[in-house]
Amino acid sequence: MSVLDIAKARSSVRAYTEQEVEEDKLQKILETAHVAPTAANRQPVRLVVVKSKEGLAAVSRAANIYNAPVAIVVCADKSKAWTRPYDNMVTTDIDASILTDHMMLMATESGLGSVWICYFQPDVLRQGLDLPENLEPINILALGYPAEPRADKDRHSQTRIPLDELVQYR
């Protein structure tokens, strides 16, 4: 399957079966995050993989993870991130986004579903997982086997703005 085919097949999954995610699939997803680029190769992102009942309950107190059997809490250490000198923009959100996108695409290729969650209570998540002060939770990636029909891979012609509206040439 090409990268474009995988990107077209990926969708936000908000219902999961109870089937566990195989360790080899999870490791492949994590390896894909490991090779993702970060600004100036500073690598400020840290991943907290949550699979235990207690851990998933803690994450669920902070966010709706749709009963996914795995939640990956994507965190960043701002002290390790690259900062653009012209306006002091810190790249943690960008770096975390690149890793998360890589993981979502690998999850899709592996036959899993995922949803990127930014609607969560950071303080509840931080406390529930006992995150160290230096790690800021950026997003949560819920993973598992979809309990809903797969989205139509050709849906983008109806759900996205036209390509000529998205792209400008100068």
Coordinates of C-alpha atoms in Angstrom, one line a residue:
M1 CA 0.0 0.0 0.0
S2 CA 1.4 3.4 -0.9
V3 CA 1.7 6.3 1.6
L4 CA -1.2 8.0 -0.3
D5 CA -3.4 4.9 0.0
I6 CA -2.7 4.7 3.7
A7 CA -3.4 8.4 4.2
K8 CA -6.7 8.0 2.4
A9 CA -7.6 4.9 4.4
R10 CA -6.9 6.6 7.8
S11 CA -9.8 8.0 9.7
S12 CA -10.7 9.0 13.3
V13 CA -12.0 5.9 15.0
R14 CA -14.2 6.5 18.0
A15 CA -15.3 2.9 18.8
Y16 CA -13.0 0.0 19.5
T17 CA -13.4 -3.7 20.1
E18 CA -11.9 -5.3 23.2
Q19 CA -9.3 -7.1 21.1
E20 CA -5.8 -6.4 22.4
V21 CA -3.3 -4.8 20.2
E22 CA -0.5 -7.3 19.4
E23 CA 2.9 -6.3 20.8
D24 CA 4.6 -6.6 17.4
K25 CA 2.1 -4.1 15.9
L26 CA 2.6 -1.7 18.9
Q27 CA 6.3 -1.9 18.6
K28 CA 6.2 -1.1 14.9
I29 CA 4.0 1.9 15.6
L30 CA 6.5 3.1 18.3
E31 CA 9.4 2.4 15.9
T32 CA 7.7 4.6 13.3
A33 CA 7.5 7.4 15.9
H34 CA 11.2 6.9 16.7
V35 CA 12.3 7.6 13.2
A36 CA 10.1 10.7 12.8
P37 CA 11.9 14.0 12.3
T38 CA 12.0 16.7 14.9
A39 CA 13.2 20.3 14.6
A40 CA 17.0 20.5 14.7
N41 CA 16.9 16.8 15.7
R42 CA 16.4 17.9 19.3
Q43 CA 13.9 15.0 20.0
P44 CA 11.9 16.6 22.8
V45 CA 9.0 14.2 22.5
R46 CA 8.4 11.4 25.0
L47 CA 5.7 8.7 24.7
V48 CA 3.8 7.2 27.6
V49 CA 2.2 3.9 26.4
V50 CA -0.8 3.1 28.5
K51 CA -2.3 -0.5 28.4
S52 CA -3.1 -1.5 32.0
K53 CA -6.6 -1.2 33.3
E54 CA -5.5 1.2 36.0
G55 CA -3.6 3.4 33.5
L56 CA -6.4 3.4 31.0
A57 CA -8.8 4.4 33.8
A58 CA -6.5 7.3 34.7
V59 CA -6.4 8.5 31.1
S60 CA -10.2 8.1 30.8
R61 CA -10.6 10.5 33.8
A62 CA -8.9 13.2 31.7
A63 CA -10.3 12.4 28.2
N64 CA -12.7 10.2 26.3
I65 CA -10.5 7.5 24.8
Y66 CA -13.5 5.6 23.4
N67 CA -12.6 2.4 25.3
A68 CA -9.5 1.9 23.2
P69 CA -7.2 -0.8 24.6
V70 CA -4.1 1.4 24.1
A71 CA -3.5 5.1 24.7
I72 CA -0.3 6.7 23.8
V73 CA 0.2 10.0 25.7
V74 CA 2.4 12.2 23.6
C75 CA 4.4 14.6 25.8
A76 CA 7.1 17.1 25.2
D77 CA 9.9 18.6 27.2
K78 CA 10.1 22.3 26.2
S79 CA 13.6 22.6 27.6
K80 CA 14.8 20.1 24.9
A81 CA 12.9 21.6 22.0
W82 CA 14.3 23.8 19.3
T83 CA 13.2 27.5 19.6
R84 CA 13.1 29.7 16.5
P85 CA 15.3 32.7 17.3
Y86 CA 13.3 35.3 15.4
D87 CA 10.1 35.0 17.5
N88 CA 10.9 32.4 20.2
M89 CA 8.4 29.9 18.9
V90 CA 9.0 26.6 20.6
T91 CA 8.5 23.6 18.3
T92 CA 7.2 21.0 20.8
D93 CA 3.6 21.0 19.3
I94 CA 5.0 20.5 15.8
D95 CA 7.4 17.8 16.8
A96 CA 4.7 15.9 18.7
S97 CA 2.4 16.3 15.7
I98 CA 4.9 14.7 13.4
L99 CA 5.4 11.7 15.6
T100 CA 1.6 11.3 16.2
D101 CA 0.9 11.5 12.4
H102 CA 3.6 8.8 11.8
M103 CA 2.0 6.6 14.4
M104 CA -1.5 7.0 13.0
L105 CA -0.4 6.1 9.5
M106 CA 1.4 3.0 10.8
A107 CA -1.6 2.0 12.8
T108 CA -3.7 2.2 9.7
E109 CA -1.2 0.1 7.7
S110 CA -1.3 -2.4 10.6
G111 CA -5.1 -2.8 10.4
L112 CA -5.7 -0.7 13.5
G113 CA -7.8 2.3 14.1
S114 CA -6.8 5.5 15.9
V115 CA -8.0 8.9 17.0
W116 CA -5.9 11.9 17.8
I117 CA -7.3 13.5 21.1
C118 CA -6.5 17.0 22.1
Y119 CA -9.6 17.5 24.2
F120 CA -8.4 16.5 27.6
Q121 CA -7.7 17.9 31.0
P122 CA -3.9 18.2 31.3
D123 CA -3.8 18.5 35.1
V124 CA -6.0 15.4 35.5
L125 CA -3.8 13.5 33.0
R126 CA -0.6 14.6 34.6
Q127 CA -1.8 13.6 38.1
G128 CA -3.3 10.3 37.0
L129 CA -0.1 9.2 35.2
D130 CA 2.2 10.8 37.7
L131 CA 4.0 12.7 34.8
P132 CA 7.2 14.5 35.8
E133 CA 7.0 18.3 35.8
N134 CA 9.2 18.7 32.7
L135 CA 6.8 16.8 30.5
E136 CA 3.8 18.6 29.0
P137 CA 1.1 16.3 27.6
I138 CA 0.4 17.5 24.0
N139 CA -2.1 14.9 22.8
I140 CA -3.3 11.4 23.3
L141 CA -3.4 8.8 20.5
A142 CA -6.1 6.1 21.2
L143 CA -5.4 2.8 19.3
G144 CA -7.2 -0.5 18.8
Y145 CA -9.3 -2.5 16.5
P146 CA -12.2 -0.5 15.1
A147 CA -15.7 -1.5 16.2
E148 CA -17.2 0.6 13.5
P149 CA -17.2 0.4 9.7
R150 CA -14.1 1.7 8.0
A151 CA -14.4 5.2 6.4
D152 CA -14.7 5.4 2.6
K153 CA -11.2 5.9 1.3
D154 CA -12.6 8.2 -1.5
R155 CA -14.5 10.5 1.0
H156 CA -12.0 13.3 0.7
S157 CA -13.5 14.7 -2.5
Q158 CA -16.6 15.5 -0.4
T159 CA -15.0 16.3 2.9
R160 CA -12.0 18.5 2.0
I161 CA -11.7 21.8 0.2
P162 CA -10.7 21.5 -3.4
L163 CA -6.9 21.1 -4.0
D164 CA -6.8 24.3 -6.0
E165 CA -8.2 26.1 -2.9
L166 CA -5.7 24.5 -0.6
V167 CA -2.6 25.1 -2.8
Q168 CA -1.3 28.4 -4.1
Y169 CA 1.5 28.7 -6.6
R170 CA 3.6 31.9 -6.9

